Coordinates of C-alpha atoms in Angstrom, one line a residue:
Chain A
M1 CA 38.9 24.4 12.1
H2 CA 37.0 21.7 13.0
G3 CA 33.9 20.1 11.1
K4 CA 30.6 21.9 10.8
L5 CA 28.7 22.6 14.3
S6 CA 24.8 21.7 14.3
R7 CA 22.8 24.4 15.2
R8 CA 21.9 22.1 19.0
K9 CA 25.3 21.6 19.8
L10 CA 26.0 25.7 19.2
A11 CA 22.8 26.4 21.5
Q12 CA 23.6 24.3 23.9
Y13 CA 27.3 26.3 24.3
V14 CA 25.3 29.2 24.4
A15 CA 22.9 28.0 27.2
E16 CA 26.1 26.5 29.5
R17 CA 27.7 29.8 29.2
V18 CA 25.0 32.0 30.0
R19 CA 24.0 29.9 33.3
E20 CA 27.5 29.8 34.3
G21 CA 27.1 33.7 34.4
Q22 CA 29.1 34.4 31.9
V23 CA 28.1 37.5 30.7
P24 CA 25.8 37.2 27.6
E25 CA 27.3 39.4 25.9
S26 CA 30.6 38.5 25.1
V27 CA 28.8 34.6 24.1
I28 CA 26.7 36.1 21.8
Q29 CA 30.0 37.9 19.6
E30 CA 31.4 34.4 19.7
V31 CA 28.7 33.0 18.3
A32 CA 27.8 35.6 15.7
A33 CA 31.4 35.5 15.1
Y34 CA 31.4 31.9 14.4
L35 CA 28.0 32.1 11.9
V36 CA 30.1 34.8 9.3
E37 CA 32.9 32.9 9.8
T38 CA 30.9 29.7 8.4
R39 CA 29.1 31.8 6.4
R40 CA 25.9 30.2 8.1
L41 CA 24.0 33.9 8.7
R42 CA 20.8 32.3 7.0
E43 CA 20.4 30.2 10.1
M44 CA 20.3 32.8 12.7
P45 CA 16.9 32.8 13.3
L46 CA 16.6 29.2 14.0
V47 CA 19.8 29.6 16.0
V48 CA 18.3 31.9 18.1
R49 CA 15.3 29.2 18.8
S50 CA 17.6 26.8 19.6
I51 CA 19.0 28.7 22.3
E52 CA 15.8 29.8 23.4
D53 CA 14.9 25.9 23.3
A54 CA 17.9 24.7 25.3
L55 CA 17.8 27.2 27.8
A56 CA 14.7 26.0 28.2
E57 CA 15.8 22.8 28.9
R58 CA 17.8 24.4 31.8
G59 CA 15.1 25.6 33.6
V60 CA 14.9 29.4 31.6
V61 CA 12.2 30.0 29.4
V62 CA 11.5 33.0 27.4
A63 CA 7.8 33.2 26.8
T64 CA 6.0 35.7 24.1
V65 CA 2.4 36.7 25.2
T66 CA 0.5 37.9 23.3
S67 CA -2.4 40.0 24.8
A68 CA -5.2 42.8 24.1
R69 CA -4.2 44.5 26.4
P70 CA -1.1 45.7 28.7
L71 CA -1.1 42.9 30.9
T72 CA -1.4 43.3 35.3
T73 CA 1.2 42.3 37.9
T74 CA -1.4 39.5 38.8
L75 CA -1.9 38.2 35.2
R76 CA 1.4 38.4 35.0
D77 CA 2.2 36.0 37.9
A78 CA -0.7 33.7 36.6
V79 CA 1.2 33.6 33.3
K80 CA 4.7 33.1 34.8
A81 CA 3.0 30.2 36.9
Q82 CA 1.3 28.3 33.9
A83 CA 4.4 27.9 32.0
G84 CA 5.9 26.1 35.4
D85 CA 9.3 26.5 35.0
E86 CA 12.3 28.1 37.6
E87 CA 12.8 31.6 35.5
V88 CA 10.5 32.9 33.4
Y89 CA 11.2 35.8 31.0
L90 CA 7.7 37.3 29.7
R91 CA 7.9 39.2 26.3
E92 CA 4.9 41.4 26.0
V93 CA 3.4 41.9 22.9
V94 CA 0.4 44.1 23.3
D95 CA -2.3 42.9 20.1
P96 CA -5.9 44.7 19.7
S97 CA -6.7 42.0 17.4
V98 CA -6.7 39.0 19.1
I99 CA -10.0 40.7 21.2
G100 CA -9.2 38.7 24.8
G101 CA -7.4 36.1 26.6
V102 CA -3.8 35.3 26.0
R103 CA -1.6 33.5 24.1
V104 CA 1.6 32.2 25.4
Q105 CA 4.2 30.8 23.2
T106 CA 7.3 28.9 24.6
P107 CA 10.1 27.9 22.7
D108 CA 8.5 24.1 22.4
A109 CA 4.6 24.6 23.4
S110 CA 2.1 26.9 23.2
Y111 CA -0.9 28.1 25.1
D112 CA -3.9 29.8 23.1
G113 CA -7.1 31.2 25.2
T114 CA -7.1 34.4 23.0
V115 CA -11.3 34.8 22.2
Q116 CA -9.5 35.5 18.3
H117 CA -8.5 31.6 18.6
K118 CA -11.4 30.2 20.0
L119 CA -13.7 32.0 17.1
Q120 CA -11.5 30.4 14.6
A121 CA -12.1 27.1 16.1
L122 CA -15.6 27.5 16.4
R123 CA -15.6 28.9 12.6
A124 CA -13.4 25.4 12.1
A125 CA -16.6 23.2 13.5
K126 CA -19.0 25.1 11.5
V127 CA -21.0 25.1 14.7
Chain B
M1 CA -41.5 30.6 21.2
A2 CA -39.4 32.9 20.5
D3 CA -37.1 33.0 23.7
I4 CA -37.3 29.3 23.7
A5 CA -35.0 29.4 20.8
V6 CA -32.9 31.9 21.8
T7 CA -32.3 29.7 25.3
E8 CA -31.6 26.6 22.7
V9 CA -29.5 28.6 20.9
S10 CA -27.0 30.0 23.7
K11 CA -26.8 26.6 25.3
G12 CA -25.8 25.0 22.0
L13 CA -22.9 27.5 21.4
R14 CA -21.9 27.0 24.8
D15 CA -22.0 23.4 25.0
A16 CA -19.4 24.2 21.5
I17 CA -17.2 26.3 23.5
A18 CA -16.5 24.4 26.2
R19 CA -16.1 21.3 23.4
L20 CA -13.4 23.7 22.5
E21 CA -11.9 24.6 25.6
S22 CA -8.3 22.9 25.1
G23 CA -7.9 22.3 28.9
E24 CA -5.4 24.5 30.5
N25 CA -2.3 23.1 29.5
M26 CA 0.8 24.2 27.4
E27 CA 0.6 22.1 24.0
S28 CA 3.8 21.4 22.5
T29 CA 4.4 23.1 19.0
G30 CA 7.1 23.3 16.2
V31 CA 7.2 25.6 13.5
V32 CA 7.8 25.5 9.8
T33 CA 11.1 26.1 8.5
R34 CA 11.1 25.3 5.2
V35 CA 9.1 23.5 2.7
G36 CA 8.6 22.2 -1.1
D37 CA 8.3 19.5 -3.4
G38 CA 5.7 17.5 -1.0
V39 CA 8.3 18.1 2.3
A40 CA 8.4 20.5 5.1
W41 CA 11.0 20.5 7.4
I42 CA 10.1 21.5 11.3
H43 CA 11.7 22.9 14.0
G44 CA 11.1 21.8 17.3
L45 CA 8.5 19.2 18.7
R46 CA 11.0 17.0 19.8
G47 CA 8.5 14.5 21.5
A48 CA 7.4 13.1 17.9
G49 CA 7.8 9.2 17.1
Y50 CA 8.4 7.6 14.3
A51 CA 6.0 8.4 11.3
E52 CA 3.9 10.1 13.8
V53 CA 1.0 12.3 12.6
L54 CA 1.7 15.5 12.8
E55 CA -0.8 18.6 12.0
I56 CA 0.5 22.0 10.6
Q57 CA -1.7 25.2 11.2
T58 CA -1.8 26.8 7.9
K59 CA -4.1 29.9 6.7
K60 CA -6.3 27.6 4.8
G61 CA -7.1 25.0 7.5
V62 CA -4.8 21.7 8.7
I63 CA -2.6 19.8 6.6
E64 CA -1.7 16.4 7.9
A65 CA 1.8 15.0 7.8
F66 CA 3.9 12.6 8.8
A67 CA 7.2 12.7 10.4
L68 CA 10.3 9.9 8.9
N69 CA 13.3 11.9 9.5
L70 CA 14.1 12.6 13.2
M71 CA 17.0 14.3 13.7
E72 CA 18.9 16.6 16.2
D73 CA 18.1 20.3 14.8
E74 CA 14.8 19.1 13.0
I75 CA 12.0 17.0 11.6
G76 CA 11.5 16.0 8.2
A77 CA 8.1 15.5 7.8
V78 CA 5.9 14.4 4.4
L79 CA 3.2 16.1 3.5
L80 CA -0.2 14.4 3.6
G81 CA -2.0 17.2 1.0
D82 CA -1.1 20.1 -1.2
D83 CA 2.5 22.1 0.0
K84 CA 1.1 25.3 -1.9
N85 CA -0.9 26.4 1.7
V86 CA 2.0 25.2 3.8
V87 CA 4.3 28.1 4.3
A88 CA 7.4 28.6 6.7
G89 CA 6.6 29.5 10.1
D90 CA 3.1 28.0 10.3
A91 CA 2.7 26.0 13.8
V92 CA 2.6 22.2 14.0
K93 CA 1.3 20.3 16.4
L94 CA 1.3 16.6 17.3
K95 CA -1.8 14.8 16.5
G96 CA -0.5 12.5 19.4
V97 CA -1.2 9.0 17.0
V98 CA 0.6 7.0 13.9
L99 CA -1.7 6.7 10.8
D100 CA -5.1 4.7 10.6
V101 CA -7.4 4.3 8.5
P102 CA -11.3 2.9 8.4
V103 CA -11.8 -0.7 8.5
G104 CA -14.2 -3.1 7.8
P105 CA -17.0 -4.5 6.1
E106 CA -18.5 -1.2 5.2
L107 CA -15.6 -0.3 3.2
L108 CA -17.3 -3.1 0.2
G109 CA -17.8 -2.2 -3.1
R110 CA -16.4 1.3 -2.5
V111 CA -13.1 3.3 -4.1
V112 CA -11.3 5.1 -1.7
N113 CA -7.8 6.8 -1.1
P114 CA -5.2 5.8 1.2
L115 CA -6.4 7.2 4.3
G116 CA -9.6 5.9 3.8
Q117 CA -12.2 9.2 1.8
P118 CA -14.5 8.1 -0.9
L119 CA -13.1 8.6 -4.2
D120 CA -16.5 7.3 -5.5
G121 CA -18.5 9.9 -5.1
G122 CA -20.7 7.8 -2.5
P123 CA -21.6 8.9 1.0
A124 CA -18.6 9.6 4.0
I125 CA -17.4 5.8 4.9
K126 CA -18.3 5.4 9.0
T127 CA -16.5 2.0 10.0
K128 CA -16.8 0.8 13.5
E129 CA -12.7 0.1 13.4
T130 CA -9.7 1.7 12.2
G131 CA -6.4 -0.3 11.6
L132 CA -2.8 0.9 12.3
V133 CA -1.2 1.7 8.6
E134 CA 2.2 0.3 9.5
R135 CA 1.6 -2.8 11.6
A136 CA 3.9 -5.5 12.7
A137 CA 3.4 -9.1 10.8
I138 CA 2.3 -11.7 12.4
G139 CA 4.4 -13.8 14.3
V140 CA 5.6 -17.9 13.6
M141 CA 3.4 -19.3 16.1
G142 CA 0.3 -17.3 14.7
R143 CA 0.6 -19.2 11.2
K144 CA -0.3 -22.1 9.5
G145 CA 1.1 -23.4 6.0
V146 CA -0.6 -22.7 2.9
H147 CA -3.3 -25.5 2.3
E148 CA -6.2 -24.2 0.7
P149 CA -6.4 -23.2 -2.8
L150 CA -7.2 -19.4 -4.0
M151 CA -8.0 -20.6 -7.4
T152 CA -7.3 -18.2 -10.3
G153 CA -10.3 -19.5 -13.1
I154 CA -6.9 -19.5 -15.1
V155 CA -6.0 -22.9 -16.1
S156 CA -2.0 -22.8 -16.5
I157 CA -1.9 -21.3 -13.5
D158 CA -4.0 -23.4 -11.5
A159 CA -2.7 -26.4 -13.4
M160 CA 1.1 -25.3 -13.5
F161 CA 1.6 -22.5 -10.6
P162 CA -1.4 -23.3 -8.3
I163 CA -2.2 -20.6 -5.8
G164 CA -2.6 -21.3 -2.4
R165 CA -4.6 -18.8 0.5
G166 CA -2.0 -16.8 2.0
Q167 CA 0.5 -17.1 -0.1
R168 CA 2.6 -14.6 -1.8
E169 CA 2.4 -15.2 -5.7
L170 CA 4.5 -12.3 -7.7
I171 CA 2.9 -10.9 -11.3
I172 CA 6.2 -10.2 -13.2
G173 CA 6.5 -8.9 -17.1
D174 CA 7.1 -6.1 -19.2
R175 CA 4.6 -3.4 -20.2
Q176 CA 1.5 -5.2 -21.9
T177 CA 1.6 -8.1 -21.3
G178 CA -1.4 -8.7 -19.1
K179 CA -0.4 -8.6 -15.8
T180 CA -3.1 -6.5 -14.3
A181 CA -5.7 -8.9 -16.5
I182 CA -4.3 -11.6 -14.5
A183 CA -5.1 -9.6 -11.3
L184 CA -8.5 -8.8 -12.3
D185 CA -9.7 -12.2 -13.8
T186 CA -8.3 -14.2 -10.6
M187 CA -11.3 -11.0 -8.6
I188 CA -13.5 -12.0 -11.1
N189 CA -13.3 -15.3 -10.5
Q190 CA -14.2 -14.9 -6.3
G191 CA -16.8 -14.0 -7.7
R192 CA -18.4 -16.2 -10.1
Q193 CA -17.3 -19.5 -8.2
K194 CA -18.5 -17.6 -5.2
T195 CA -15.7 -18.7 -3.1
G196 CA -16.7 -15.4 -0.4
V197 CA -12.7 -14.4 -0.7
V198 CA -13.2 -10.5 -0.6
N199 CA -10.7 -8.2 -3.0
I200 CA -8.8 -5.1 -2.5
Y201 CA -7.4 -3.7 -5.4
V202 CA -4.5 -1.4 -4.3
A203 CA -3.6 0.8 -7.8
I204 CA -0.4 2.7 -7.0
G205 CA -0.1 6.0 -9.7
Q206 CA -2.3 4.2 -11.9
K207 CA -4.0 5.9 -14.8
L208 CA -7.5 6.8 -13.8
S209 CA -9.4 6.3 -16.6
K210 CA -7.8 2.8 -16.3
V211 CA -8.7 2.4 -12.9
A212 CA -12.4 4.0 -13.6
R213 CA -12.3 0.8 -16.5
L214 CA -11.6 -2.1 -13.6
V215 CA -13.8 -0.8 -11.8
E216 CA -16.8 -0.4 -14.3
R217 CA -15.9 -4.2 -15.2
L218 CA -15.8 -5.2 -11.7
K219 CA -19.8 -4.0 -11.4
Q220 CA -20.2 -5.5 -14.7
E221 CA -19.1 -8.8 -13.6
G222 CA -20.8 -7.7 -10.4
V223 CA -17.7 -8.3 -8.2
M224 CA -17.4 -4.3 -6.7
D225 CA -19.6 -5.9 -3.9
Q226 CA -17.0 -7.9 -2.6
T227 CA -14.0 -6.1 -3.9
I228 CA -12.5 -2.6 -2.3
V229 CA -10.1 -0.3 -4.7
V230 CA -7.7 1.3 -3.2
A231 CA -7.1 4.1 -5.4
T232 CA -3.8 6.6 -6.2
G233 CA -3.4 8.5 -9.6
P234 CA -0.4 9.6 -11.4
S235 CA -1.2 13.3 -9.7
D236 CA -1.5 12.6 -6.3
P237 CA 1.3 13.2 -3.5
A238 CA 4.3 10.2 -3.4
S239 CA 3.6 10.4 0.0
L240 CA -0.2 8.9 -0.6
L241 CA 1.3 6.0 -3.5
Y242 CA 3.8 5.4 -0.8
L243 CA 0.7 4.5 1.9
A244 CA -1.8 2.7 -0.4
P245 CA -0.2 -0.7 0.1
Y246 CA 0.2 -0.2 3.7
A247 CA -3.6 1.0 3.6
G248 CA -5.3 -1.5 1.2
T249 CA -3.6 -4.2 3.8
A250 CA -4.8 -2.6 6.8
M251 CA -7.9 -3.2 5.4
G252 CA -6.9 -7.1 4.3
E253 CA -6.0 -7.1 7.4
W254 CA -9.6 -6.5 9.2
F255 CA -11.0 -9.5 6.6
R256 CA -7.7 -12.2 7.6
D257 CA -8.0 -11.2 11.3
N258 CA -12.3 -12.3 11.6
G259 CA -11.8 -15.5 10.1
K260 CA -12.4 -14.5 6.4
H261 CA -10.1 -14.6 3.8
A262 CA -8.6 -11.9 1.3
L263 CA -7.0 -11.2 -1.9
I264 CA -4.7 -8.1 -2.0
I265 CA -3.5 -7.1 -5.2
Y266 CA -0.7 -4.6 -5.6
D267 CA -0.1 -2.9 -9.1
D268 CA 2.3 -2.1 -9.1
L269 CA 5.0 -2.6 -6.7
T270 CA 7.3 -0.6 -9.1
K271 CA 5.7 2.8 -8.9
H272 CA 5.7 2.2 -4.8
A273 CA 9.5 1.8 -5.1
V274 CA 9.9 5.1 -7.5
A275 CA 7.5 6.9 -5.0
Y276 CA 9.5 5.7 -1.7
R277 CA 12.6 7.1 -3.9
Q278 CA 11.6 10.6 -4.0
M279 CA 10.7 11.0 -0.7
S280 CA 13.8 9.3 0.6
L281 CA 15.9 11.7 -2.0
L282 CA 14.0 14.8 -1.1
L283 CA 14.2 13.5 2.7
R284 CA 18.0 13.9 1.7
R285 CA 18.4 10.2 2.6
P286 CA 21.6 8.9 1.1
P287 CA 20.6 7.3 -2.6
G288 CA 22.3 3.2 -3.3
R289 CA 21.8 1.0 -6.0
E290 CA 19.7 2.7 -8.7
A291 CA 19.5 5.7 -6.4
F292 CA 17.0 3.7 -4.7
P293 CA 17.5 4.4 -0.4
G294 CA 19.2 1.5 1.4
D295 CA 15.6 0.4 3.0
V296 CA 13.8 -0.3 -0.6
F297 CA 14.2 -4.5 0.7
Y298 CA 12.4 -3.6 3.6
L299 CA 9.4 -1.4 2.4
H300 CA 8.8 -4.4 0.2
S301 CA 9.2 -7.2 2.6
R302 CA 7.3 -5.7 5.8
L303 CA 4.9 -5.2 3.7
L304 CA 4.3 -8.4 1.8
E305 CA 5.2 -10.5 5.4
R306 CA 1.7 -9.5 6.4
S307 CA 0.2 -11.9 3.7
A308 CA -0.4 -14.8 5.6
K309 CA -2.4 -17.3 6.5
L310 CA -3.6 -17.4 10.0
S311 CA -3.3 -20.5 12.9
D312 CA -6.6 -22.1 14.3
D313 CA -6.5 -20.6 17.4
L314 CA -6.2 -17.4 15.5
G315 CA -9.4 -18.0 13.2
N316 CA -7.9 -19.6 9.9
G317 CA -8.4 -16.5 8.3
S318 CA -6.1 -15.3 5.4
L319 CA -4.1 -13.0 3.2
T320 CA -3.3 -13.7 -0.1
A321 CA -1.0 -11.1 -2.0
L322 CA -0.4 -10.4 -5.6
P323 CA 2.2 -8.3 -5.9
I324 CA 2.3 -7.1 -9.8
I325 CA 6.4 -5.8 -10.9
E326 CA 7.0 -4.7 -14.4
T327 CA 10.3 -5.1 -15.7
Q328 CA 12.1 -3.4 -18.6
A329 CA 12.6 -5.6 -21.6
G330 CA 12.3 -8.5 -19.6
D331 CA 15.2 -7.9 -17.1
I332 CA 14.4 -9.0 -14.3
S333 CA 17.6 -9.8 -12.8
A334 CA 17.2 -5.4 -11.4
Y335 CA 17.1 -4.5 -8.5
I336 CA 13.8 -4.1 -7.5
P337 CA 12.6 -7.2 -9.4
T338 CA 14.9 -9.4 -7.9
N339 CA 14.0 -8.1 -4.5
V340 CA 10.7 -9.1 -4.4
I341 CA 10.6 -12.3 -6.1
S342 CA 12.9 -13.0 -3.6
I343 CA 10.3 -11.9 -1.1
T344 CA 7.3 -13.9 -2.3
D345 CA 6.4 -17.1 -3.0
G346 CA 7.1 -17.5 -5.9
Q347 CA 6.3 -15.4 -9.4
I348 CA 4.4 -15.9 -12.6
F349 CA 6.8 -14.6 -15.4
M350 CA 4.8 -12.5 -18.6
E351 CA 6.4 -12.9 -21.9
T352 CA 5.8 -10.3 -24.6
D353 CA 6.9 -12.4 -26.9
L354 CA 4.5 -15.4 -26.1
F355 CA 2.0 -12.1 -25.9
Y356 CA 2.7 -11.6 -29.5
Q357 CA 2.5 -15.0 -30.8
G358 CA -0.6 -15.3 -29.7
I359 CA -0.1 -17.0 -26.6
R360 CA -2.7 -15.4 -23.7
P361 CA -2.3 -15.5 -20.5
A362 CA 1.5 -15.1 -21.9
I363 CA 2.8 -16.7 -19.3
S364 CA 6.4 -18.6 -19.6
A365 CA 6.2 -22.3 -17.8
G366 CA 10.0 -22.0 -18.1
L367 CA 10.4 -19.2 -15.4
S368 CA 7.5 -18.7 -13.3
V369 CA 7.1 -21.2 -10.1
S370 CA 4.5 -21.8 -7.1
R371 CA 6.7 -22.6 -4.2
V372 CA 4.1 -23.3 -1.5
G373 CA 0.8 -23.9 -4.2
G374 CA 1.3 -27.6 -4.9
A375 CA 0.4 -28.2 -0.6
A376 CA -2.9 -26.4 -1.8
Q377 CA -3.8 -27.4 -4.9
T378 CA -7.3 -29.3 -5.5
K379 CA -7.1 -32.7 -5.5
T380 CA -9.3 -32.7 -8.6
V381 CA -6.8 -30.8 -10.6
K382 CA -4.2 -32.2 -9.4
S383 CA -4.2 -35.2 -10.4
V384 CA -4.4 -34.0 -14.3
A385 CA -1.9 -31.1 -14.1
G386 CA 1.1 -33.7 -13.6
G387 CA 0.6 -34.8 -17.2
L388 CA -0.1 -31.5 -18.8
K389 CA 3.4 -30.6 -17.0
L390 CA 5.3 -33.4 -18.3
G391 CA 3.4 -33.1 -21.4
L392 CA 4.7 -29.7 -21.9
S393 CA 8.1 -29.5 -20.6
Q394 CA 8.6 -32.5 -23.2
F395 CA 7.4 -30.0 -26.1
R396 CA 9.4 -27.4 -24.7
E397 CA 12.5 -30.0 -25.3
L398 CA 11.8 -31.1 -28.4
A399 CA 10.3 -27.8 -29.7
A400 CA 13.2 -26.5 -31.7
F401 CA 12.7 -29.7 -34.0
A402 CA 9.0 -29.3 -34.9
Q403 CA 10.2 -27.4 -38.3
F404 CA 12.2 -31.0 -39.6
G405 CA 8.5 -31.6 -39.5
S406 CA 8.0 -35.1 -41.7
D407 CA 12.2 -36.3 -40.6
L408 CA 11.3 -37.5 -37.0
D409 CA 10.0 -40.8 -35.8
E410 CA 6.5 -41.0 -34.7
A411 CA 7.4 -41.0 -30.7
T412 CA 8.7 -37.5 -31.1
K413 CA 6.0 -36.3 -33.6
K414 CA 3.4 -37.4 -31.4
Q415 CA 4.9 -35.7 -28.4
I416 CA 5.2 -32.4 -30.4
E417 CA 1.4 -32.8 -31.8
R418 CA 0.3 -33.4 -27.9
G419 CA 2.6 -30.0 -26.5
Q420 CA 0.9 -28.1 -29.4
R421 CA -2.6 -29.0 -28.5
L422 CA -2.0 -28.3 -24.8
T423 CA -0.1 -25.0 -26.0
E424 CA -3.6 -23.8 -27.4
L425 CA -5.8 -25.3 -24.6
L426 CA -4.3 -23.3 -22.2
K427 CA -5.2 -20.2 -24.5
Q428 CA -7.8 -18.2 -22.3
A429 CA -10.0 -15.5 -23.2
Q430 CA -10.0 -12.2 -20.8
Y431 CA -12.8 -12.0 -17.6
S432 CA -13.8 -15.7 -18.9
P433 CA -12.2 -17.8 -15.5
L434 CA -13.0 -21.4 -16.0
S435 CA -13.9 -23.8 -12.6
I436 CA -12.0 -26.6 -11.1
W437 CA -14.6 -29.3 -13.4
E438 CA -14.4 -26.9 -16.8
Q439 CA -10.2 -27.3 -16.2
T440 CA -9.9 -30.8 -14.9
A441 CA -12.1 -31.8 -18.3
S442 CA -10.7 -29.6 -20.6
I443 CA -7.0 -30.7 -19.1
F444 CA -8.1 -34.5 -19.2
A445 CA -9.4 -34.1 -23.0
V446 CA -6.3 -32.9 -24.2
N447 CA -3.9 -34.5 -22.7
E448 CA -5.1 -38.1 -22.5
G449 CA -5.0 -38.1 -26.8
H450 CA -8.7 -37.4 -27.3
F451 CA -8.3 -34.4 -28.9
D452 CA -5.1 -36.1 -31.1
N453 CA -7.3 -35.8 -34.3
V454 CA -8.5 -32.5 -33.8
S455 CA -7.2 -29.7 -35.9
R456 CA -5.0 -27.0 -33.4
E457 CA -7.6 -24.4 -34.7
K458 CA -10.0 -26.6 -33.8
I459 CA -8.6 -27.3 -30.5
K460 CA -10.7 -24.1 -29.0
D461 CA -13.9 -24.8 -30.5
A462 CA -13.4 -28.3 -29.1
Q463 CA -13.1 -27.3 -25.9
A464 CA -16.4 -24.9 -25.7
A465 CA -18.2 -28.0 -27.3
L466 CA -17.0 -30.5 -24.6
L467 CA -18.2 -28.1 -21.8
A468 CA -21.2 -27.2 -22.8
R469 CA -22.1 -30.8 -23.6
L470 CA -20.7 -32.0 -20.1
A471 CA -22.6 -29.1 -18.1
K472 CA -25.7 -30.0 -19.9
E473 CA -26.3 -33.9 -20.3
H474 CA -23.8 -34.3 -17.0
G475 CA -24.5 -31.7 -14.8
K476 CA -24.5 -33.4 -11.0
E477 CA -21.3 -35.1 -11.9
M478 CA -19.6 -31.8 -13.0
D479 CA -20.9 -30.3 -9.4
A480 CA -19.5 -33.5 -8.0
L481 CA -16.5 -32.7 -9.3
N482 CA -16.5 -29.0 -8.7
T483 CA -15.8 -29.7 -4.9
G484 CA -11.9 -30.4 -5.8
D485 CA -12.1 -33.7 -3.9
E486 CA -12.2 -36.5 -6.7
K487 CA -9.1 -37.7 -8.3
V488 CA -9.7 -38.2 -12.0
E489 CA -8.1 -41.5 -13.6
T490 CA -8.4 -43.3 -16.2
D491 CA -10.2 -46.4 -14.8
S492 CA -12.0 -44.3 -12.2
A493 CA -16.0 -43.8 -13.0
I494 CA -15.8 -39.8 -13.7
G495 CA -12.4 -40.8 -15.9
K496 CA -14.2 -42.9 -18.1
L497 CA -16.9 -40.6 -18.1
L498 CA -15.2 -38.0 -19.6
A499 CA -13.7 -40.0 -21.9
K500 CA -16.3 -41.4 -23.7
V501 CA -18.2 -37.4 -23.6
A502 CA -14.1 -36.8 -25.4
E503 CA -14.5 -38.9 -27.6
A504 CA -17.9 -38.0 -28.5
T505 CA -17.1 -34.3 -28.9
A506 CA -14.0 -34.7 -30.7
K507 CA -16.1 -36.4 -33.6
G508 CA -17.5 -33.4 -34.8
F509 CA -14.5 -31.5 -35.2
E510 CA -11.5 -33.6 -36.5
G511 CA -9.8 -33.2 -40.1

């Protein structure tokens, strides 16, 4: 077997395949097998992040949206527009502790418009 | 009344919230994947630049770090604060700037850390300008040859290894040989002689008790108001030790670039290299000789290259550097000493043996050299220094025969006697730098043989008496001599005057 593949290379491979239309399950199985064989299971969360990164580079973005109440369709469209990529998939999290507003996290960027964040910032600024 | 207060409060609150709005744009973020030993590894933030400042959002507030390893999968960043509060999963943002520190005259008289924050318990430092910690050195056309003297007040240095403004002169020697003492005396001399040169003392991993003593001394001598102390202790993170000399240089560059003169002392660069080695090894850079990383030469060369004498077009300012290196058992051929010796414009080598023989400052005349300072020596000191150098080098050649005593011919005996007296003369107590006329008169008196009948033990007393007498009776002539423009020759008016007073003084100490 050839030398250690970097996470970036691995992620790019997965992203390419998925974009080419290959069934994601088969690619994922392949990568899982590779990680087991090379004893790199501990890197799994990072590999997932890298895959999301690589997909984002190709215009496919998985965004985590946190809000206090479930999103309405209009809001969902607005969030998708904000992310600005061709294909946006939303992973929706409802968390009452954010009080209001939304927090959007994409692999390499974030936007925090929650009331919770503003309160924290106010506290830090000691107004 | 209450109504108004309420509207004001709500307006203030609204303004504060408006200021907090970070715009509608997405901010690029990364995440901490691993942290430990003052180094954090970060995933994401692919737009980060080299040495760019990162903000890690921890539960206990923001901790800054700077990116040093930009790799395919992750960024290795060195934390500027405590790593205890940083945990894997913390979000990281780009600050969008490279490191800078406050610079300007507001810093004078203060003790600060490498980030420009006060350590002396004084008020916060508000400066008009900031300077980049890492900055390219000035180019060829912006420079000028070193030509003005920077008087240390130490006779053996000013006479034999003169330092010019803009020069980099290394002070090297074992522990406890008086390296810092020379640097401190030089700082004190800038105050005593009112040269207007600003002192910057950079303590790199020095015991804080030592720094406190030094600051206390500078205050006693009244030099603290023209001094900036950048202090880091042994318990500070390696990142701060690494930054200290660069931060100090940025502060010195402000004076240099504004047509003023500054003197910077790095105490010491051995500890700086060790701190950088620690950071590099933790960042998993490959170790080289003595486990130092491959770029340890560049570490010091880019730092010292920033000390320079500027051209007339750029305002004629200067930054003189006195880096200090500690050797182990006098070994100057170790890695870091050879590097810094080759970078600097000369070195002052301190010897343990001399120190214990009572020759203090324990400067080794054979191994010390100043490569550019000759052009900067004042005419006055230069006119008497030639004889001093010659007398000492003849003495060194003959010193081995000194024990044969009476078996030697008259001429040899005389040279040995003269050499012993010159060696005695070059001994100088700490905190007592001498001015130009004091140095000149002392060297002249011994070198011209006026003190030949004074016994070795009484040379220092005779010197003190001579200087007291000259100051009292010939103050005007000495003030003129102190400008440094006048040559002292045996047949010139000033030479005759010095000879006359020296002869008269020697009478009281004969036998």
